Structures are given as C-alpha cells and as structure tokens.
Short mmCIF file of C-alpha atoms in Angstrom, two decimals:
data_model
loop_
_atom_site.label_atom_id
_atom_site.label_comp_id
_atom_site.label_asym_id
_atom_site.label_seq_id
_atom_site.Cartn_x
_atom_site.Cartn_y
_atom_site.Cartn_z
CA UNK H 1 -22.40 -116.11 246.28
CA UNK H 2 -19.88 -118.68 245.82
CA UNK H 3 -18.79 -119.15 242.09
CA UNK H 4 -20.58 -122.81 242.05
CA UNK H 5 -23.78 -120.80 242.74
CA UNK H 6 -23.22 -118.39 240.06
CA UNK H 7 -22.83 -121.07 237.79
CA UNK H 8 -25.71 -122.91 238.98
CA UNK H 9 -28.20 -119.35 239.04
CA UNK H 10 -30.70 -119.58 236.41
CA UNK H 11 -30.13 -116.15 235.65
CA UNK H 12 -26.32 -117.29 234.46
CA UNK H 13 -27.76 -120.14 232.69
CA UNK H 14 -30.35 -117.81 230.93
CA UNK H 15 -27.20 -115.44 229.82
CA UNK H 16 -25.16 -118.37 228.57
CA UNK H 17 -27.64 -119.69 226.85
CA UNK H 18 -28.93 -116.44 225.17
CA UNK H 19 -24.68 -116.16 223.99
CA UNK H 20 -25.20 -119.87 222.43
CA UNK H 21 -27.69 -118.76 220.67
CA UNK H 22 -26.15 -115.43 219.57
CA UNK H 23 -29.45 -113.77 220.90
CA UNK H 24 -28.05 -110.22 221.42
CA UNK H 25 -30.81 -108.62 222.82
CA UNK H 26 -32.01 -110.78 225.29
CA UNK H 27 -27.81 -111.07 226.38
CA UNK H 28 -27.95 -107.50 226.70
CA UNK H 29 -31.27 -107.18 228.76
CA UNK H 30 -29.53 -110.15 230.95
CA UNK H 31 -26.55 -108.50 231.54
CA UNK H 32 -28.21 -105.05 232.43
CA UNK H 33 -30.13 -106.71 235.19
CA UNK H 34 -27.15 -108.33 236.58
CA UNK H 35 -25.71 -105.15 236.66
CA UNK H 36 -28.78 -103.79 239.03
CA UNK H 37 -29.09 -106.81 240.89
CA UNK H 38 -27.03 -108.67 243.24
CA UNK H 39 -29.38 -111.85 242.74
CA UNK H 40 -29.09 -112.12 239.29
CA UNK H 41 -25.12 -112.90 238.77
CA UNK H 42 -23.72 -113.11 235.34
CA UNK H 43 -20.74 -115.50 234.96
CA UNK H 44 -16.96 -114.32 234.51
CA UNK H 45 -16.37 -112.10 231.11
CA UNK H 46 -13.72 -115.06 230.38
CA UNK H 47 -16.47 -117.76 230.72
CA UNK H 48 -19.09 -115.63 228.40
CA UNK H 49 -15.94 -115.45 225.37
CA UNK H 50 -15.49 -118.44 225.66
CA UNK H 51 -19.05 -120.07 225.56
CA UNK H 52 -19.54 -118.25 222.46
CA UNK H 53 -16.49 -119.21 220.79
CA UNK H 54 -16.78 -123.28 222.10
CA UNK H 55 -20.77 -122.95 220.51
CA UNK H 56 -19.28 -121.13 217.35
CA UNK H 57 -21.19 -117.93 217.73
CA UNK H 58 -19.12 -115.18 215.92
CA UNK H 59 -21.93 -112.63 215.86
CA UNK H 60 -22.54 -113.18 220.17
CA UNK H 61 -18.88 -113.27 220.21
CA UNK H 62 -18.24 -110.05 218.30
CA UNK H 63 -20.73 -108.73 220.37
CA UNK H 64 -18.95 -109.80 223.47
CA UNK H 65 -15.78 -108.06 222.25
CA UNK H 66 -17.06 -105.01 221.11
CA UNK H 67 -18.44 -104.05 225.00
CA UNK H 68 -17.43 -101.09 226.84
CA UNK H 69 -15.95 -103.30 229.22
CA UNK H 70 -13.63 -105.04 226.63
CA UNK H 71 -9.98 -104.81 226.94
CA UNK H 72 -6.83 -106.41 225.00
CA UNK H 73 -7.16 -108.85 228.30
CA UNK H 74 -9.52 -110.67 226.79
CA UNK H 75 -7.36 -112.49 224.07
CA UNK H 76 -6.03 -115.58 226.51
CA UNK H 77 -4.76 -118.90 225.36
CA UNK H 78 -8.07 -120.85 225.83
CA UNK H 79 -9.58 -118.57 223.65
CA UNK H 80 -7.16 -118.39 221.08
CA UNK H 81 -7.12 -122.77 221.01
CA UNK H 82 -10.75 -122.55 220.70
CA UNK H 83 -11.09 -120.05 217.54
CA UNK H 84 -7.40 -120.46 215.64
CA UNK H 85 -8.91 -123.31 213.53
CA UNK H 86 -11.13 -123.70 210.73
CA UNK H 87 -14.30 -125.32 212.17
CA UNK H 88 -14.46 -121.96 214.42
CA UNK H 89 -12.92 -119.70 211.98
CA UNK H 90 -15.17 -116.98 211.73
CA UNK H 91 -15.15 -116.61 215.42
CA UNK H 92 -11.32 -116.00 214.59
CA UNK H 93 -12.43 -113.33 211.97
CA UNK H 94 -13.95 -111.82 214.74
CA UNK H 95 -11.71 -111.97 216.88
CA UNK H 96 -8.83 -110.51 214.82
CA UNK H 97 -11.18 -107.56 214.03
CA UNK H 98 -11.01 -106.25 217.67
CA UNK H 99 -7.68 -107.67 218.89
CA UNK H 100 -5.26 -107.53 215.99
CA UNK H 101 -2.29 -108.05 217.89
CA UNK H 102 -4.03 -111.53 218.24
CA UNK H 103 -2.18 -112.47 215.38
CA UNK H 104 1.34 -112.60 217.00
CA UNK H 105 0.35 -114.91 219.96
CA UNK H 106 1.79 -117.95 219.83
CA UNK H 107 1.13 -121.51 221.82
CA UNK H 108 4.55 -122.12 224.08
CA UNK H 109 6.63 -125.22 221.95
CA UNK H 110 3.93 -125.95 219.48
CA UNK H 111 4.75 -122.96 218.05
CA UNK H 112 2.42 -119.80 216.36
CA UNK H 113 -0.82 -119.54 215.02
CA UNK H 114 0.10 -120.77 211.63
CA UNK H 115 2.51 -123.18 212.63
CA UNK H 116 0.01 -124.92 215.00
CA UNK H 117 -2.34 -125.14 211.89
CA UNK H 118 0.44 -127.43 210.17
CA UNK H 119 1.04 -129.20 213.14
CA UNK H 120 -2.63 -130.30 213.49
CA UNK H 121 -3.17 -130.68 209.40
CA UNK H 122 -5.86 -128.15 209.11
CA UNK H 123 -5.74 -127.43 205.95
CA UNK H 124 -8.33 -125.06 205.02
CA UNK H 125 -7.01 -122.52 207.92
CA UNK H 126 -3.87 -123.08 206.60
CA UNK H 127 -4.95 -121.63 203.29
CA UNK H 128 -7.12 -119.00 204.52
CA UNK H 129 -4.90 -117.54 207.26
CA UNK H 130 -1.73 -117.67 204.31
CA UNK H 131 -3.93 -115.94 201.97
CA UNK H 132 -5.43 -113.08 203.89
CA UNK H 133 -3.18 -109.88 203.56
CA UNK H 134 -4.30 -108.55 206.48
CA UNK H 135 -3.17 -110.88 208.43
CA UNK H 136 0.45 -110.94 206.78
CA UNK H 137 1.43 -114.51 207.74
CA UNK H 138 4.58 -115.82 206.46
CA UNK H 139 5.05 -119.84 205.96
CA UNK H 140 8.30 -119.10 205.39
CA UNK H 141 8.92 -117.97 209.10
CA UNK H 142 6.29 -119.38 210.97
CA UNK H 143 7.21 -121.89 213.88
CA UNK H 144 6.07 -125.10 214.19
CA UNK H 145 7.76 -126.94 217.08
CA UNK H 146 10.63 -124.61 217.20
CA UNK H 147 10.88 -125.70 213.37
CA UNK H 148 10.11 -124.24 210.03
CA UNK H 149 6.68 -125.05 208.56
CA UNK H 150 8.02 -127.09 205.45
CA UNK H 151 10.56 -128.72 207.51
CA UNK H 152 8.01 -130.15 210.45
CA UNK H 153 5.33 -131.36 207.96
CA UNK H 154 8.35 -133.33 205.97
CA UNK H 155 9.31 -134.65 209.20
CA UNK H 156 5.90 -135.28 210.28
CA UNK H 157 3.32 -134.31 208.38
CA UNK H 158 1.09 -136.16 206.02
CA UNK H 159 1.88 -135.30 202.09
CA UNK H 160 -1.25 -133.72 201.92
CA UNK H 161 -0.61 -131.47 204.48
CA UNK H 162 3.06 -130.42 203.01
CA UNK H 163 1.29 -130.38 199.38
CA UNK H 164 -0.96 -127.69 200.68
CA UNK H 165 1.77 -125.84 202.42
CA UNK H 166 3.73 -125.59 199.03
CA UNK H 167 1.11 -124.98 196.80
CA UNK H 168 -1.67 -123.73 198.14
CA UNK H 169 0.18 -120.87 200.83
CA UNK H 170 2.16 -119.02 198.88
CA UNK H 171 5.78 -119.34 197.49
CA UNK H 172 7.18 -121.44 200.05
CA UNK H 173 11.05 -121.42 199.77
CA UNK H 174 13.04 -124.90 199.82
CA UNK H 175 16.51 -123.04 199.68
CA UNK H 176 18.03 -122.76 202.74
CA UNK H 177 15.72 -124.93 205.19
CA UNK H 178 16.58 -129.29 206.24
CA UNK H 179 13.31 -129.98 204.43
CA UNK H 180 14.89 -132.57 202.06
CA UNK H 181 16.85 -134.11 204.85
CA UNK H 182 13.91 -134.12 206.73
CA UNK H 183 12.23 -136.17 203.84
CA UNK H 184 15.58 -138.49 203.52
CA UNK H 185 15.79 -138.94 207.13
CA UNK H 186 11.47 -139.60 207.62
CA UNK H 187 12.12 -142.27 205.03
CA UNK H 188 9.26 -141.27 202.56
CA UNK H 189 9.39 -141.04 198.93
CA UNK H 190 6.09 -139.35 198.20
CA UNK H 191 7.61 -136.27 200.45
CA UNK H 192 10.78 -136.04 198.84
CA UNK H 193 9.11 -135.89 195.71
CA UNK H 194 6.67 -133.55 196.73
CA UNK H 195 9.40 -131.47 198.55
CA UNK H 196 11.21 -131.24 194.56
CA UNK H 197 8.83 -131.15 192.87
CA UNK H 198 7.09 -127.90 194.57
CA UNK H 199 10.41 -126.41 195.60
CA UNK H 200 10.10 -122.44 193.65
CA UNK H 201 13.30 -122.48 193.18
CA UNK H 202 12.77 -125.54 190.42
CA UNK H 203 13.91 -128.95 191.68
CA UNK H 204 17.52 -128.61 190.34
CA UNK H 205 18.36 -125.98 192.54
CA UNK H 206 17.86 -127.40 195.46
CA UNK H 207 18.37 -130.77 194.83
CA UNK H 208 22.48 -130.91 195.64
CA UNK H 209 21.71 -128.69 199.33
CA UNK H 210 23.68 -126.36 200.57
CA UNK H 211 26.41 -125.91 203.25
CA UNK H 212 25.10 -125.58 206.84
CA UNK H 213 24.15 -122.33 208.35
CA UNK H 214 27.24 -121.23 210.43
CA UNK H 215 24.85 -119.01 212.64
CA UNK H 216 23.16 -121.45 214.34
CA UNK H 217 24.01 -122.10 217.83
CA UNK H 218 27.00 -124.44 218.73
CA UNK H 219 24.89 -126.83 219.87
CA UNK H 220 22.48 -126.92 216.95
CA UNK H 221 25.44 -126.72 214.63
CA UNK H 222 26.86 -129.94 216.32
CA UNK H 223 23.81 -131.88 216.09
CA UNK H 224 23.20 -131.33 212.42
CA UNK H 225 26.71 -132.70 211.71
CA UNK H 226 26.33 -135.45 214.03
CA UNK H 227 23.35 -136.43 211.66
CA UNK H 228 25.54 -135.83 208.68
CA UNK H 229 23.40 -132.87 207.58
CA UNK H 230 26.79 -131.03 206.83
CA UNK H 231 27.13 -133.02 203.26
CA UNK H 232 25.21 -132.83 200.26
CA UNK H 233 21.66 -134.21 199.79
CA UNK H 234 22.74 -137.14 197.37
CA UNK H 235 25.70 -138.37 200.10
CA UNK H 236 23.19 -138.00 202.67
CA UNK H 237 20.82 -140.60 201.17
CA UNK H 238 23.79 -142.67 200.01
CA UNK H 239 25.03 -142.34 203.90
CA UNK H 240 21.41 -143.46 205.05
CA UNK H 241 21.58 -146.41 202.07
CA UNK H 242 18.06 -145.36 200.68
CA UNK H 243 18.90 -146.08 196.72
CA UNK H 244 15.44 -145.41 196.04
CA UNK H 245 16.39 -141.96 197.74
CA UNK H 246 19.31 -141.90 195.63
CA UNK H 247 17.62 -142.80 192.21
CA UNK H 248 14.95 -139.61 193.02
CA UNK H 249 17.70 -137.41 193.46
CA UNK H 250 19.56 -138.13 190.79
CA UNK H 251 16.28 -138.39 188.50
CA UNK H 252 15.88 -134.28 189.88
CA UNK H 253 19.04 -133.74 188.66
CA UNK H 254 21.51 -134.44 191.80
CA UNK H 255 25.18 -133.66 190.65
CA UNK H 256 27.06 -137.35 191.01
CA UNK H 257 30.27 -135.61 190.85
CA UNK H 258 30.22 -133.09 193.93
CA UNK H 259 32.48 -134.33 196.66
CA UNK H 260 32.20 -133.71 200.78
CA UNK H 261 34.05 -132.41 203.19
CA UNK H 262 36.27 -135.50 202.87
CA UNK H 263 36.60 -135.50 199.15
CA UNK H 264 34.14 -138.59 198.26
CA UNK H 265 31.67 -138.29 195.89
CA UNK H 266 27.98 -139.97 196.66
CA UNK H 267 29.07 -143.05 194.65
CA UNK H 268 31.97 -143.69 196.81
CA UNK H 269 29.25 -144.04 199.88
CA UNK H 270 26.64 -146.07 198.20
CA UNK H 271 27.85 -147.67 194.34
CA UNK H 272 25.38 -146.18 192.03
CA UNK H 273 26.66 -146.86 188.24
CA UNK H 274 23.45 -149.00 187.89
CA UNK H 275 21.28 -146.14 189.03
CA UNK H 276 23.22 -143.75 187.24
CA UNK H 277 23.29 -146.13 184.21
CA UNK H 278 19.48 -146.71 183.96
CA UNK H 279 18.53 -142.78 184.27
CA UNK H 280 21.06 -141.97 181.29
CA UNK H 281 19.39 -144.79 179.33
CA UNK H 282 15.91 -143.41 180.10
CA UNK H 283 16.56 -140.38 179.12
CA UNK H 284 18.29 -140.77 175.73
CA UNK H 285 15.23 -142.96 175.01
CA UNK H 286 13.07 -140.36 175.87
CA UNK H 287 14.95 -137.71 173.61
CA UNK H 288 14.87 -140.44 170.92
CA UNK H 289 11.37 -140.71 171.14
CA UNK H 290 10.58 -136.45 171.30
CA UNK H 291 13.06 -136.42 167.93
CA UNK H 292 10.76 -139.31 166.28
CA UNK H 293 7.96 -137.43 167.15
CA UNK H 294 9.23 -134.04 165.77
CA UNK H 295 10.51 -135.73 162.92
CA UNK H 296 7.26 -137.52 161.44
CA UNK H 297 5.35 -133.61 162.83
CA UNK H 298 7.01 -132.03 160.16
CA UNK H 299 6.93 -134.47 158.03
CA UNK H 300 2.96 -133.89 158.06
CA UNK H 301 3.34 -130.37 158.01
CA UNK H 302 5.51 -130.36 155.00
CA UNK H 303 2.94 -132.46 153.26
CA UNK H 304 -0.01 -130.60 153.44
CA UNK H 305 2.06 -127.78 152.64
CA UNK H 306 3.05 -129.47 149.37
CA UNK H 307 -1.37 -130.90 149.41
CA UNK H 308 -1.67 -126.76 149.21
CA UNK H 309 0.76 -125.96 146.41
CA UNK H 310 -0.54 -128.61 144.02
CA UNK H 311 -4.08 -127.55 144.47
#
C-alpha cells in the first residue's frame, strides 16, 4: 500500500480523527487492529504527533508519547514549531513531561526556544516558559538570531515585547549587552527609555556603557567599532546626531564629562550646553519645589502640634 493509500484508508482517517478528538480509547482500539491487520494501516507515528499537536490535543498527545513504542526520536523540529508557543502550550507541557531534553533544542539562526518566543512577540510563552523552574530558562543567555534576547527585541522588537522581557521574565541584566546601542542605533525613544528605565542595575549604571568585550571574535570586534560601539553611550548618540537621544541620556544621568578613545567629550561631537542647560534648570526647580513642599509640611505639623499644647 502506497503511502497516498494509507492516507486515503478510512481506517487512517478514523485514527486521525479519533487523535483530534483526544478520544483515547477508540485511538487505542484503532491502533490494535492495525497492528493485526494489514488492511487497516495506521499513518506514520510522526504524522499521529503531529495531528494532535496541529488540533491542540495535549491529552491524545500525551497519550501518543507515553506508548511503548515512544522514543526520544519523536521530538523533531515540526513538532517542536507546532507546540513551543502559547496558543499550543499545553501540548508543550506535555511534551516537556516525556522529553525533557526538549528544552535545549533550538531552531538553526532563529535561535532557541525562548529566543524564538521574543522573536515572534509571544508574550504570554515568554512569561510562562521564564517563570517555570523546571524548565530553568535564562533570558539572560537565550539566543535570538545569534543575539541576546534584550538586545534583538531593542533592535527589533515592539516595546511591548522588550517591556515584558524586562519586567515580566525575571531580572534581565542591561550591563554588559549593545541593548542601548541597539535602541540609539533603531532610532526609538520609547525603547531607550524602556531599556533605562527597567535596566536592574538602576538607569545610572548603565547609562555611560562600558568598554567593548575584548573576547569577541576579530571580526565581531571590528564591526562593533566600525559602528562606533567602542565609545560611550552619550558620544554614540551625539555621533548618530539624535539630541533627543542625547537629552534622555543625560536626563538618566549620562556623565557629560567622560571622554573617548580620542579624548573628546560627547559635547565636542554634538554641542549640548542647551540640553545640558535646560536639565540643570529642571531640576533645581524641581528641588525648589520638594523644599516648598517640605517647608509648608512642617509648618502644618508644627501647628497642630502647638493646636495640641494649648488645648
């Protein structure tokens, strides 16, 4: 029987139907007669996993996978694109509970498990698969594109999607990793605010960068300092002439006075003694308006205690 016929048998149609249906039994009474006779085929083991994962049947699929027949085999790329996402996650959860070392498959260049969740913006696998200790996923070295999590969804990502990385995943480190040059570079304030104001590490630690990682391949090492990723943050965005880049890193607390690798400071890039200018002025007005507010608090406080004496 060629494998068009099988497909077309009734008998296979009754099985595949019966695993659409997560109908146990009846798959099991199927299967047993296909075992005893030659004219009642059932289709490929590969087919039957995947039909119940595709129709979102974790208990047929479970069922499936807990066979005598089963074997670590099973776990193949189709199936893993069909379950590792949150519309079929519970055929996931099933699938993890047999095949464990499901977890450390990955998808070629789109990267792992994880990182192919923040490459297609799902969040609520994202938070799920982050937040399940059993699973012991890392954000913080997960692959996305060859790329760390946090720096891909600044690079590409929608600010929802980084949001929910940062805040909703676990303590997602900014230290260390291109995410703000991603943001610079991308072009988008509402990510290079999110990016600060999420980092752990508090905004003013990260905000100046760091030097680059000396580690890296030539090649990789050459290309960052082609971009002019080996200077700080601030003479980045100067370098780029973003002063709206500028102005948020210097509201987070940028240092104006570091210098590069050439000895010029950000302002010597882009002129910024308006910028600079207008945050100092903000801020001593803000400071004048806490003391005011302070001052006329215990003002009020020293009056009723005064109210209470006299009484």
């Amino acid at each position: 029987m060629s494998p068009a016929d099988v497909f077309e048998n009734p008998h296979t149609k009754r099985i595949l139907s019966a695993i659409s249906s997560s109908n146990t039994a009846l798959l099991d009474s199927l299967l047993a007669q296909s075992d005893s006779d030659a004219s009642a085929p059932s289709p490929p083991r590969s087919t039957m996993l995947h039909k119940a994962a595709a129709s979102n049947q974790p208990v047929a699929l479970l069922h499936l996978l807990r066979m005598p027949c089963a074997s670590p085999s099973d776990v193949d790329p189709p199936l893993l694109r069909t379950c590792a996402n949150s519309e079929h996650l519970e055929c996931f959860k099933a699938l993890i509970s047999v095949h464990p070392h499901a977890l450390s498959f990955g998808f070629g260049h789109m990267g792992d498990i994880f990182g192919c969740a923040v490459l297609y913006g799902d969040l609520d696998f994202m938070r799920y698969a982050a937040n399940e200790p059993a699973w012991k996923m890392d954000p913080n070295t997960a692959d996305t594109m060859h790329r760390l999590p946090i720096e891909w969804a600044a690079s590409a990502s929608d600010v929802k999607v980084l949001r929910c990385l940062m805040t909703e995943c676990g303590e997602v480190r900014v230290r260390g990793t291109n995410a703000i040059k991603e943001a610079l570079t991308r072009g988008r304030s509402d990510i290079l605010e999110c990016v600060l104001e999420h980092a752990p590490e508090g905004a003013r630690a990260v905000v100046d960068g760091w030097p680059l990682d000396e580690d890296l391949p030539c090649w990789e090492l050459e290309r960052r300092r082609e971009r002019g990723w080996d200077a700080p943050n601030l003479h980045y965005a100067a370098t780029l002439k973003k002063r709206w880049a500028v102005r948020i890193l210097l509201e987070a607390g940028a240092d104006p006075n570091l210098e590069d690798g050439q000895g010029r400071k950000a302002g010597d890039i882009l002129p910024m003694d308006d910028i600079l200018s207008e945050i100092r002025a903000k801020r001593k007005s803000s400071r004048s308006c806490s003391d005011l507010i302070q001052f006329y608090y215990l003002r009020c406080l020293s009056r009723r205690g005064d109210a209470g004496f006299e009484s």
